[in-house]
Coordinates of C-alpha atoms in Angstrom, one line a residue:
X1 CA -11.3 -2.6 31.9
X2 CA -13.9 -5.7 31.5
X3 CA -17.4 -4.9 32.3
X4 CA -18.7 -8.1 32.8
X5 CA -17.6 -10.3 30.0
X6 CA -17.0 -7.8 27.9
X7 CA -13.6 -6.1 27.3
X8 CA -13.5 -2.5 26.7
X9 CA -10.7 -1.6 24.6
X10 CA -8.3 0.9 23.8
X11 CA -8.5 2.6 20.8
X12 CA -6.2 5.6 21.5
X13 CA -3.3 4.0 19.7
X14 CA -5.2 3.4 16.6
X15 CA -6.6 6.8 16.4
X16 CA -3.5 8.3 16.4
X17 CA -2.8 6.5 13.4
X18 CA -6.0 6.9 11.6
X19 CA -5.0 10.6 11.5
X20 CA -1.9 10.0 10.0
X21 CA -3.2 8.2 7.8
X22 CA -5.3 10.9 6.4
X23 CA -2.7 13.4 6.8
X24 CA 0.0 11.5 5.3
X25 CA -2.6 10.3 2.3
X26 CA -3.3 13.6 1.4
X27 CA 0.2 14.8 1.3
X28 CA 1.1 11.8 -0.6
X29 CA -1.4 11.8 -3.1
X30 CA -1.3 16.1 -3.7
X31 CA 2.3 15.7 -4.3
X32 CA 1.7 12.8 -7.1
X33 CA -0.7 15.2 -8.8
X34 CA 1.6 17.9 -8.8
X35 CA 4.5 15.6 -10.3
X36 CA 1.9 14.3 -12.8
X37 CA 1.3 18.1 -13.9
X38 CA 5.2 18.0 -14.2
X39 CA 4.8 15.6 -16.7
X40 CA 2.5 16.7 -19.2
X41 CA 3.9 20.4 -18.7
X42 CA 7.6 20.3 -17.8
X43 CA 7.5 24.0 -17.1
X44 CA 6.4 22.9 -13.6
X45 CA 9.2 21.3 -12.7
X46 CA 10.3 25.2 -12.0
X47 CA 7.7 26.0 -9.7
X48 CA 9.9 26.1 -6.6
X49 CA 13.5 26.1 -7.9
X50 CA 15.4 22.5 -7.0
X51 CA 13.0 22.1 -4.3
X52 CA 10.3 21.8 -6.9
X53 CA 11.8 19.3 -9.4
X54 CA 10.2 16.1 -10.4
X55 CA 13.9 14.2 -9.1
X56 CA 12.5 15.6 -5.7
X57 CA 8.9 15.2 -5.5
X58 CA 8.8 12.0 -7.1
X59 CA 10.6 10.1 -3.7
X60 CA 8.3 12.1 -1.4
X61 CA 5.5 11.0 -2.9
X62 CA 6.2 7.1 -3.4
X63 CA 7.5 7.2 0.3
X64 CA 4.6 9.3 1.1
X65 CA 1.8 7.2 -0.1
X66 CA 4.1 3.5 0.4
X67 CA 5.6 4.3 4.4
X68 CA 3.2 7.3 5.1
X69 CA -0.5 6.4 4.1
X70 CA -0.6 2.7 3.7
X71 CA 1.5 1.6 7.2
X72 CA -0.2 4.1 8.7
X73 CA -3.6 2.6 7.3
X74 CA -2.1 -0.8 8.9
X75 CA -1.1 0.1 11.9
X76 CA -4.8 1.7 12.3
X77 CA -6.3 -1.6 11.5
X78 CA -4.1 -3.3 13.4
X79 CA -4.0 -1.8 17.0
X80 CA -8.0 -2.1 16.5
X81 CA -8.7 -5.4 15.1
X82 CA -5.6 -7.1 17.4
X83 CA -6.6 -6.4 20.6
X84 CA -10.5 -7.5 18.9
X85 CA -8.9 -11.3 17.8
X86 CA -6.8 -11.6 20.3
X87 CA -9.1 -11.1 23.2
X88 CA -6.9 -8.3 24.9
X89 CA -7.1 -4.6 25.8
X90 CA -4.2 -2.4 26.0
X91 CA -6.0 -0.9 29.4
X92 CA -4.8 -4.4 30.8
X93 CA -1.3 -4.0 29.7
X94 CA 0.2 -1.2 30.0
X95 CA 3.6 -2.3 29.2
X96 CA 2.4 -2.7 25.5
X97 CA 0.2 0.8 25.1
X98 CA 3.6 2.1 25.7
X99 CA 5.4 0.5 23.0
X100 CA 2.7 1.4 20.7
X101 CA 3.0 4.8 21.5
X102 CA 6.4 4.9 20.9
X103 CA 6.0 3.2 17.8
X104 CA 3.7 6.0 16.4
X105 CA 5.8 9.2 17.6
X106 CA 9.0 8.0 16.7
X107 CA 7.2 6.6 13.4
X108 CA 5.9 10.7 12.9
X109 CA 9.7 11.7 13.7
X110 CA 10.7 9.4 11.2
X111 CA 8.5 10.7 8.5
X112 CA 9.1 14.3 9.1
X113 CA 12.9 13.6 9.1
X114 CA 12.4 11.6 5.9
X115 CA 10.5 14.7 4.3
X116 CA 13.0 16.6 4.6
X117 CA 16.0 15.1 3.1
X118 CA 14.4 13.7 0.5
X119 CA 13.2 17.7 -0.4
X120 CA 16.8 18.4 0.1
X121 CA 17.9 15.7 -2.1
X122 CA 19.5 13.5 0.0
X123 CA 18.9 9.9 -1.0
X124 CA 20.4 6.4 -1.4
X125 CA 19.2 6.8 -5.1
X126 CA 17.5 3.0 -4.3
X127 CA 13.8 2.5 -5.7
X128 CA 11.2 2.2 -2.6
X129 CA 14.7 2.6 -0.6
X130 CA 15.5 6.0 -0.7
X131 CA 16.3 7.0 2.6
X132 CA 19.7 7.7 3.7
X133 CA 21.3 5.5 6.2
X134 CA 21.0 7.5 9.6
X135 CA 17.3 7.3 8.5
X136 CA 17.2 3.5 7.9
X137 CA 18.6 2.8 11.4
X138 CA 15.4 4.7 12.7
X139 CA 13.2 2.6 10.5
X140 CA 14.9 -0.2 12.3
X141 CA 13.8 0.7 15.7
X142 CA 10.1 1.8 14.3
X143 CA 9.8 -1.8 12.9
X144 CA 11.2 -3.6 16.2
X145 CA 8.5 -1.8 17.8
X146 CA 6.1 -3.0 15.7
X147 CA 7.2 -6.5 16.1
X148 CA 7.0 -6.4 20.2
X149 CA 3.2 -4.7 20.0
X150 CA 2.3 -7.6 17.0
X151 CA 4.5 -10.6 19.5
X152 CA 3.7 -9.6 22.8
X153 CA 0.2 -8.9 22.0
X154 CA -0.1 -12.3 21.1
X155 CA 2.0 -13.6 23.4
X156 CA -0.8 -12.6 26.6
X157 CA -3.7 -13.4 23.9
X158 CA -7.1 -14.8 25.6
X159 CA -7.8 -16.4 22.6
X160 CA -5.7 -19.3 21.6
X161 CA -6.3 -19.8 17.1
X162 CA -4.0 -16.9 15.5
X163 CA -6.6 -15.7 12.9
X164 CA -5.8 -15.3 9.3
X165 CA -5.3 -11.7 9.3
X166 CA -2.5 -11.7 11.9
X167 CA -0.7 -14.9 10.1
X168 CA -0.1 -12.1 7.3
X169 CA 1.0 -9.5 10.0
X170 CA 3.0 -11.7 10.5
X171 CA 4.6 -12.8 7.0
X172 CA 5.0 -8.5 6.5
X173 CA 7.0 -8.3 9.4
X174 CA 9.1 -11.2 9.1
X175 CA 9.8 -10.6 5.4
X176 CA 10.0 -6.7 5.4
X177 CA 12.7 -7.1 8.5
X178 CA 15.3 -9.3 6.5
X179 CA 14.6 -7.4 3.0
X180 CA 14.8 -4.2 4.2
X181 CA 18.0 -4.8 6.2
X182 CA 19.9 -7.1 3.8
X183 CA 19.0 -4.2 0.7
X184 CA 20.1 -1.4 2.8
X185 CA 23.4 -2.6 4.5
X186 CA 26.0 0.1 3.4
X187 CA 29.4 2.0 4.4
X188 CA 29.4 5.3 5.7
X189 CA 32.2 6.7 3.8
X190 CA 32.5 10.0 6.0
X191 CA 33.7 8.0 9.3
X192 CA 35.2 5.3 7.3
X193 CA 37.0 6.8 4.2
X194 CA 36.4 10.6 5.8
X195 CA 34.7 10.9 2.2
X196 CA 31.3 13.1 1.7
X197 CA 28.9 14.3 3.9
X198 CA 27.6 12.3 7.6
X199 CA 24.6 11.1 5.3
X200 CA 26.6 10.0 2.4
X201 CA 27.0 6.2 2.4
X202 CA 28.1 3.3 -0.3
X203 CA 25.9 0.3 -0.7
X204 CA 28.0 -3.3 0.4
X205 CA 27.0 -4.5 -3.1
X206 CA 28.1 -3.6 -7.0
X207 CA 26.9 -3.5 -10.0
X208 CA 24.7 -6.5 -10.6
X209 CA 24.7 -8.0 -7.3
X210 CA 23.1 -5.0 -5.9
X211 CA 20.6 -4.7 -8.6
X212 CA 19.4 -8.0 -8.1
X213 CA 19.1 -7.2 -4.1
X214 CA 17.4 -4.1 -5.0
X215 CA 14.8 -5.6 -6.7
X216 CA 14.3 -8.8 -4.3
X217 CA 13.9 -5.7 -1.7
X218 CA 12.1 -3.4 -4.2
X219 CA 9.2 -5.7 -5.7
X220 CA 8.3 -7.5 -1.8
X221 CA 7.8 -4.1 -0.9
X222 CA 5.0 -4.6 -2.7
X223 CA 4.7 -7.7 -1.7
X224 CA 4.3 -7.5 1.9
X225 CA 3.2 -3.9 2.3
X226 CA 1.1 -3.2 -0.1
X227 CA -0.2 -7.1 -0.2
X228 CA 0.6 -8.8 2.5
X229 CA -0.5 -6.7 5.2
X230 CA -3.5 -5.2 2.8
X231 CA -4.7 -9.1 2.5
X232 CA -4.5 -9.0 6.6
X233 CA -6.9 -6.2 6.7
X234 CA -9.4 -7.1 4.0
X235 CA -10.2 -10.4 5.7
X236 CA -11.0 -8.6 9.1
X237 CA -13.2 -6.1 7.9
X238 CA -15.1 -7.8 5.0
X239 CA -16.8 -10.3 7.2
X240 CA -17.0 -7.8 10.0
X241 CA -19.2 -5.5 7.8
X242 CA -20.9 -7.7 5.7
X243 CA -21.7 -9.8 8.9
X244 CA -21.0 -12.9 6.7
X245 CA -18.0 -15.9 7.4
X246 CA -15.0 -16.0 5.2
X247 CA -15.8 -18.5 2.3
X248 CA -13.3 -20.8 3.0
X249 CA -10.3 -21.0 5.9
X250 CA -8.8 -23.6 4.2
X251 CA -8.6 -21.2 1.2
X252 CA -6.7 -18.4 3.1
X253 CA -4.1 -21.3 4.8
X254 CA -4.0 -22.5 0.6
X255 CA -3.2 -18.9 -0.5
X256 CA -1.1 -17.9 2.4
X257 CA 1.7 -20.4 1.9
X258 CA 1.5 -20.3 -1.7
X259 CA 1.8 -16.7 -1.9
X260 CA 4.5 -16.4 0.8
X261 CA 6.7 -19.2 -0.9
X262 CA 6.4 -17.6 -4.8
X263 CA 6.1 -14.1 -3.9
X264 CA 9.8 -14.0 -2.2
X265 CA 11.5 -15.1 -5.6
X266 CA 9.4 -12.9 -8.3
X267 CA 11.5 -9.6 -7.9
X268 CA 14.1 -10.9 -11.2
X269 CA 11.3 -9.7 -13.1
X270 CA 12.3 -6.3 -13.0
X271 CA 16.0 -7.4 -14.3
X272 CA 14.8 -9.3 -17.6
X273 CA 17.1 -8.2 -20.7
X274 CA 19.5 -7.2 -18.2
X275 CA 23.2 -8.2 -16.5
X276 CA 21.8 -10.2 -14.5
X277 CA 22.1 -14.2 -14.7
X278 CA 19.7 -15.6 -17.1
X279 CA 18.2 -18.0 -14.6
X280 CA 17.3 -14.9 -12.2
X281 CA 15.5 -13.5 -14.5
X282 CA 13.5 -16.7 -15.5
X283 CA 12.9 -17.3 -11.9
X284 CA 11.6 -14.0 -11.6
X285 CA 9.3 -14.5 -14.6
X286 CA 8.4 -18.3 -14.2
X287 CA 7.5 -17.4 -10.1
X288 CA 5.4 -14.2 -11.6
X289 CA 3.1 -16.3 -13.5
X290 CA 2.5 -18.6 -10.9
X291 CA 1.5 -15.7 -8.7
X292 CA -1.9 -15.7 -10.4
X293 CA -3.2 -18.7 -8.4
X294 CA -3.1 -17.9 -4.6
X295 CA -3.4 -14.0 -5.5
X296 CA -6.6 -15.2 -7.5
X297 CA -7.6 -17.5 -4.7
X298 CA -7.2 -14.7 -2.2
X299 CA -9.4 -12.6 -4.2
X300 CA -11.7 -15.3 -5.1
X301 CA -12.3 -16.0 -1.5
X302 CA -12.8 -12.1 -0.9
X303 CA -15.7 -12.1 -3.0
X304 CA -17.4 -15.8 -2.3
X305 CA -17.4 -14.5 1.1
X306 CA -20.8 -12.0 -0.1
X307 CA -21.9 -15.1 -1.9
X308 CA -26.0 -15.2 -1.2
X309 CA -25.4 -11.1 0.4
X310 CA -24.7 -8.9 -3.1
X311 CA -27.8 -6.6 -2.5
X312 CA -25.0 -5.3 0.3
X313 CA -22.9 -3.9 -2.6
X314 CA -26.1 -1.9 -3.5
X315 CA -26.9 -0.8 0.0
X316 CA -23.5 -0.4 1.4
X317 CA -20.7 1.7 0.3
X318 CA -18.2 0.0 2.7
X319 CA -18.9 -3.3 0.7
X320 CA -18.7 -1.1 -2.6
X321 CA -15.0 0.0 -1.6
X322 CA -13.7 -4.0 -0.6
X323 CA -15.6 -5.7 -3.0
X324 CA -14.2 -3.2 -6.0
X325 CA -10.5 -3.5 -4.2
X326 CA -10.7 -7.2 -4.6
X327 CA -11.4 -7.0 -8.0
X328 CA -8.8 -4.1 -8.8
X329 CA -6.2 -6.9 -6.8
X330 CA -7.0 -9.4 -9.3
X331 CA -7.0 -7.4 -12.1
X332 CA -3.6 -6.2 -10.8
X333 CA -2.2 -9.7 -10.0
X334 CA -3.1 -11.0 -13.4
X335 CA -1.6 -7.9 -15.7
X336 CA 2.1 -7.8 -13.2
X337 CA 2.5 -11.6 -14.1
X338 CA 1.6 -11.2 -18.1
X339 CA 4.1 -8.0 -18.1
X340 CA 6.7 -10.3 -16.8
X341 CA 6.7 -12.8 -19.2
X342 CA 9.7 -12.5 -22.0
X343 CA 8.3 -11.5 -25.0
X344 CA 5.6 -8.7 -23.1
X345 CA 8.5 -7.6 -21.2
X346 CA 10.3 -6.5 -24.0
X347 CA 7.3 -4.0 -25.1
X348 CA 6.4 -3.1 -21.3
X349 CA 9.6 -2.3 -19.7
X350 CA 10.3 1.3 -18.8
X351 CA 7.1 2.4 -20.7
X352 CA 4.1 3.7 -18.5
X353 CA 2.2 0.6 -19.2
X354 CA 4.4 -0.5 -16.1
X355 CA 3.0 2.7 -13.7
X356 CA -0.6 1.8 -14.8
X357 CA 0.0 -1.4 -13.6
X358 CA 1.4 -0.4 -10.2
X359 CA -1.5 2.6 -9.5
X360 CA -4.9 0.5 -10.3
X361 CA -3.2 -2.0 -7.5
X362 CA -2.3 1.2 -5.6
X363 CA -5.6 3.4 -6.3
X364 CA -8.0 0.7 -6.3
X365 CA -6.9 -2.2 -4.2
X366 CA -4.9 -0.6 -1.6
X367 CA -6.5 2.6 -1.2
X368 CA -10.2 1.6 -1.3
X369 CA -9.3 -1.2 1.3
X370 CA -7.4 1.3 3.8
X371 CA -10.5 3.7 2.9
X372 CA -13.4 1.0 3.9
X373 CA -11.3 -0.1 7.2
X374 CA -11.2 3.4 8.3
X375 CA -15.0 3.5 7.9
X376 CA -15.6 0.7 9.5
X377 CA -13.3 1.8 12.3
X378 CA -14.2 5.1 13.2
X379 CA -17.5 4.7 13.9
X380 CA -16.7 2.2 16.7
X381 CA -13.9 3.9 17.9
X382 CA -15.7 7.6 18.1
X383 CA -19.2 5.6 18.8
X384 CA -21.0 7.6 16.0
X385 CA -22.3 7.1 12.8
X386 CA -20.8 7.8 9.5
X387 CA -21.7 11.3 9.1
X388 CA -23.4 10.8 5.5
X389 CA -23.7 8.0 3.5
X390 CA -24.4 9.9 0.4
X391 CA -21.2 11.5 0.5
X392 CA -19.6 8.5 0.2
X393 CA -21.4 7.5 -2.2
X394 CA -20.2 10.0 -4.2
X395 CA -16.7 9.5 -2.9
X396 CA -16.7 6.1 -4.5
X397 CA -17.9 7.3 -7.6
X398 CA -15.3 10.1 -8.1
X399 CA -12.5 7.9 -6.9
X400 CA -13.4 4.9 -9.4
X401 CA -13.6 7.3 -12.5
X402 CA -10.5 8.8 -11.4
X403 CA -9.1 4.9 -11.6
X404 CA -10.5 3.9 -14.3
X405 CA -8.8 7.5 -16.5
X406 CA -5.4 7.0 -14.5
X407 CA -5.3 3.3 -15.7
X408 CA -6.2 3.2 -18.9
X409 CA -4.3 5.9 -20.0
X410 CA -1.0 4.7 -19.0
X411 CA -2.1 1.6 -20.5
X412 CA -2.2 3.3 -23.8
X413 CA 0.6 5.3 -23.1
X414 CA 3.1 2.8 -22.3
X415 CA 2.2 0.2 -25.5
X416 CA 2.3 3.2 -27.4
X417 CA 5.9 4.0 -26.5
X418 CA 6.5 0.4 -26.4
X419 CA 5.6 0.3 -30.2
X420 CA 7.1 3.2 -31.2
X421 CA 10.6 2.2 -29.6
X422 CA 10.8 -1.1 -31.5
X423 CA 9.2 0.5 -34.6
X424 CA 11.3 0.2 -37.5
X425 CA 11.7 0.7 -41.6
X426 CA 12.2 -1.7 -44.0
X427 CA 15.8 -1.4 -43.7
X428 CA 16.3 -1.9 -39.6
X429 CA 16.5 1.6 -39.3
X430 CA 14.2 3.1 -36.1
X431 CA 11.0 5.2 -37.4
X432 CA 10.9 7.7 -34.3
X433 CA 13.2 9.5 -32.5
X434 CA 13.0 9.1 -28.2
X435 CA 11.0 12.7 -28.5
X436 CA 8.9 11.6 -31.0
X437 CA 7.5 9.2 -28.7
X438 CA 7.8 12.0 -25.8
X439 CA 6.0 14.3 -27.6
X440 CA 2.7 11.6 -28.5
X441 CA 2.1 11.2 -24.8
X442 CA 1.1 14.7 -23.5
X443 CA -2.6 13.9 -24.1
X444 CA -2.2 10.7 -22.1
X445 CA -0.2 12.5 -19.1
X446 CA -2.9 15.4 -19.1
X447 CA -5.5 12.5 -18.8
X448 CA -3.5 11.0 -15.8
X449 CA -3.5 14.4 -14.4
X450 CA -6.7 14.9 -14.9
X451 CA -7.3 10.9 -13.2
X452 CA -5.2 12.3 -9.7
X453 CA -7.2 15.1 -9.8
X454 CA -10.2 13.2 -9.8
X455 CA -8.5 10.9 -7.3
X456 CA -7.5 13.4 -4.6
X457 CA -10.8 15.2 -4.8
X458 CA -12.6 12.0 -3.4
X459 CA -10.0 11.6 -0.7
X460 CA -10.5 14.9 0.4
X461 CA -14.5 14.0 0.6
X462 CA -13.4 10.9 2.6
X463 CA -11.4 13.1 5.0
X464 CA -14.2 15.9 5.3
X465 CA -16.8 12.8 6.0
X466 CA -14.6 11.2 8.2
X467 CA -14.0 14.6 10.2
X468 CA -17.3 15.3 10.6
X469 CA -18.0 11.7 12.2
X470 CA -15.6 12.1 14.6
X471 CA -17.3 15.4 15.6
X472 CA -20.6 15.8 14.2
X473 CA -22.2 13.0 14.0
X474 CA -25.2 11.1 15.9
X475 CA -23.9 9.5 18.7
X476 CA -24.6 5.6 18.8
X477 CA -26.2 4.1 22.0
X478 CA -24.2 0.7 21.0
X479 CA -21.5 -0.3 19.2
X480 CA -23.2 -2.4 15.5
X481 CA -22.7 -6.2 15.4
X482 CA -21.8 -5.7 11.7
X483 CA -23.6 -3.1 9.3
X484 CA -22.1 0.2 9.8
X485 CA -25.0 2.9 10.7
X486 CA -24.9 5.8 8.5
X487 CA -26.8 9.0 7.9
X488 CA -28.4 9.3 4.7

C-alpha cells in the first residue's frame, strides 16, 4: 500500500527471519559451549554416545552460527532495509514476497536437514563445507532465491543510486555463488561407481588441487559472509541510528573494490609450509597484508561516521554494539594479515592463537552488528519500544567480558603451543612431548569455557529483551526518524 507518499512496507518476510536468527544463534552458540567443555574435560565428549562427540558437534556448531545465525541475521536486515533503499514494498509485488517466502522455508528445511546428518556424521569432511552433496544442491536453489528477491527487487526499484549496502549484497552473492559451487563439484560414487551410500560422494579434485580450492572456498566464506554482507548491514544501520551521514561515499566505493579485488586471492594463507606451489602461498600472504587498508578504511569510515556525536556511545547501547563491532573488525583484520605473514605463520598455524583470531571477528564484529540491526529492526517492525534499555546494557557488558576472556585466552594458548612445539635443547632435540603441551592448556580452555558461557548468557538476555518487545512493550504512536525509543 502507499498512503500518500508514504510506502507502507512489508515486514513479514524479515520477521520470519529475525526469529531464526535467534533460534539458530542460540543453538549455535549452546552447542560451541558444550564443545568448548569437551575441550578442557574430554570426558564430555561421552555425554551422548557418538552423537555427543566433539567430531559431531563441532560441524553443527560452525554451520550453526556461519549458515544458521549470521544469513539468517542478513536476510533479516536485508528484506527490511531493501525494500527501505530501494523505494519498494513487497505489498506491491507480490511475485517477489513469494520468492522470499520460499527462500526462508526451504532455507529452515535446509537447516534441519543439515542438522541432522551432520549429528549422524554424514559429511564431505570439507572445512565451512561440510554438507553432503544432496544437501549442497538445496543450498543451490536457497541462494538462487536469494539472488531473484536481491535482482528483481532492484530491478522494479523507485529509486534509481544502488546504495552501498546493497553493492556488497551484491559482491556476497556473486562471489559465494561461484566459490561455493566450484569447491563443492563432486561424483556421486553410489549411481556412478555403485560405491557407498546415496550421500557418499568424491570431490572432482586431489590432493593439492583440492586443498588449494578448499581454502579459496573456505577463507571467502569469511570473506563474503561474515564480511561482506556484515559490511552491507553496518552501513545501513549506523547512520540510521545514529541519525548521522556516512563519513565519506567515496570511502566505501575506495574500500569496496579494494576489498573485493584482494580479498578473492588471500585464501593461500591457510596452505603456507604446505604442498602447495610456493607462489600460492606468497599470494595468499602478500594479498593478506594488503587486506589491512580497505578493511581499515571500512572501519575507519564506520567510526568517523559518529565523528562530532560520541555522547551517543554513552546514551545508546545500539551505538555501543556497532561502534565496539567496528573496532573488534579492525582488530580482527589487522591480527588475520600479521598471522599470515611467513615467519608468524610458522608459530600460529594449527595453534589456538588461530581460533582466537577467528571468534573476536565472530563474537565481536559479527555478532554485536547482527545484535544492534535486530534492535534497530524490531522496534519498527513490531512498532514498540525496546522493552528495557538497561537490560541491554547489561547485555553488552556480559557479552564484551565474555570477548575479551574468549580472546585473550586462545591468544595465550595458541603462542604457548606455538612455543612449545618449536622448543628445543641444545642438541636439536624437542623439550616437550605433543601432551605436554596438551596438558598446559586446560586452564586456558576452562577460561574459553568460562568466555562462551559468559557469551551465551548475554544472548539469551538479548533474546528475552527482544521477546518481550515484540509483546510487551509500549506501543509507538510513530515509527523514530533515527534514535531508537527505549524503556529505561
Amino acid at each position: 500500500m502507499n498512503t500518500g507518499n508514504v510506502l507502507e512496507y512489508d515486514y513479514s518476510i524479515s520477521k520470519l527471519f529475525v526469529w531464526t536468527t535467534l533460534i539458530f544463534g542460540i543453538v549455535g552458540m549452546l552447542v560451541g559451549v558444550i564443545i568448548a567443555f569437551q575441550m578442557a574435560y574430554p570426558s564430555l565428549n561421552h555425554i551422548a554416545g557418538e552423537y555427543g562427540i566433539f567430531g559431531r558437534l563441532r560441524p553443527i556448531h560452525t554451520n550453526g552460527v556461519i549458515y544458521g545465525f549470521t544469513l539468517s541475521g542478513i536476510w533479516a536486515a536485508w528484506y527490511y532495509l531493501g525494500q527501505r533503499v530501494l523505494k519498494i514494498t513487497y505489498n506491491q509485488h507480490p511475485f517477489l514476497k513469494i520468492i522470499g517466502l520460499l527462500h526462508f522455508w526451504l532455507y529452515v528445511i535446509l537447516i534441519a536437514l543439515a542438522v541432522i546428518v551432520l549429528i549422524l556424521g554424514i559429511t564431505q569432511s570439507k572445512e565451512y563445507a561440510e554438507l553432503p552433496w544432496i544437501l549442497d544442491l538445496i543450498v543451490v536453489v536457497v541462494w538462487v532465491l536469494w539472488g531473484i528477491s536481491l535482482f528483481g527487487s532492484m530491478a522494479v526499484r523507485r529509486e534509481q543510486t544502488l546504495y552501498i549496502s546493497l553493492w556488497y549484497f551484491i559482491a556476497s552473492f556473486v562471489a559465494i555463488s561461484a566459490l561455493y559451487i566450484f569447491n563443492n563439484l563432486a561424483i556421486p560414487t553410489y549411481f556412478v561407481a555403485n560405491v557407498g551410500s546415496i550421500w557418499h560422494s568424491v570431490s572432482l579434485y586431489a590432493g593439492t588441487n583440492d586443498a588449494m580450492v578448499q581454502w579459496w572456498w573456505g577463507h571467502n566464506a569469511v570473506a563474503f559472509v561474515f564480511t561482506s554482507a556484515i559490511i552491507g548491514v553496518m552501513y545501513y544501520f549506523l547512520p540510521k541510528e545514529s541519525g548521522q551521514p556516512i563519513f565519506s561515499y567515496k570511502l566505501t566505493l575506495f574500500s569496496f573494490w579494494s576489498l573485493m579485488f584482494v580479498y578473492i586471492w588471500a585464501g593461500g594463507h591457510h596452505l603456507i609450509y604446505s604442498t602447495t606451489p610456493d607462489w600460492v602461498q606468497t599470494l595468499g600472504s602478500v594479498f593478506s597484508v594488503i587486506l589491512i587498508l580497505p578493511s581499515w578504511g571500512t572501519a575507519i569510515n564506520m567510526l568517523l561516521t559518529m565523528r562530532g556525536q560520541w555522547h551517543q556511545l554513552r546514551e545508546s547501547p545500539i551505538i555501543k554494539f556497532m561502534i565496539l563491532a567496528s573496532t573488534f573488525y579492525m582488530l580482527s583484520t589487522l591480527e588475520g594479515p600479521i598471522q599470515s605473514i611467513r615467519s608468524v605463520n610458522a608459530l600460529a598455524h594449527f595453534t589456538d592463537w588461530i581460533i582466537g583470531h577467528v571468534h573476536d571477528g565472530v563474537l565481536g564484529w559479527v555478532g554485536f552488528t547482527i545484535i544492534a540491526a535486530c534492535y534497530h529492526m524490531v522496534p519498527r517492525m513490531f512498532k514498540r519500544e525496546i522493552y528495557s534499555k538497561k537490560i541491554m546494557e547489561i547485555q553488552f557488558w556480559i557479552m564484551t567480558l565474555g570477548i575479551i576472556l574468549y580472546f585473550s585466552s586462545m591468544w595465550i594458548a595458541g603462542i604457548t603451543q606455538g612455543m612449545m612445539w618449536r622448543a628445543t635443547d641444545e642438541f636439536g632435540n624437542l623439550i616437550y612431548t605433543f601432551m605436554d603441551s596438551v596438558s598446559s592448556l586446560h586452564l586456558y580452555y576452562l577460561i574459553r569455557s568460562i568466555a562462551g558461557v559468559l557469551y551465551l548468557l548475554g544472548f539469551f538476555i538479548f533474546v528475552y529483551n527482544i521477546i518481550m518487545t515484540m509483546i510487551a512493550s509500549k506501543e509507538l504512536d510513530k515509527e523514530p526518524q533515527y534514535a531508537t525509543p527505549m524503556s529505561v
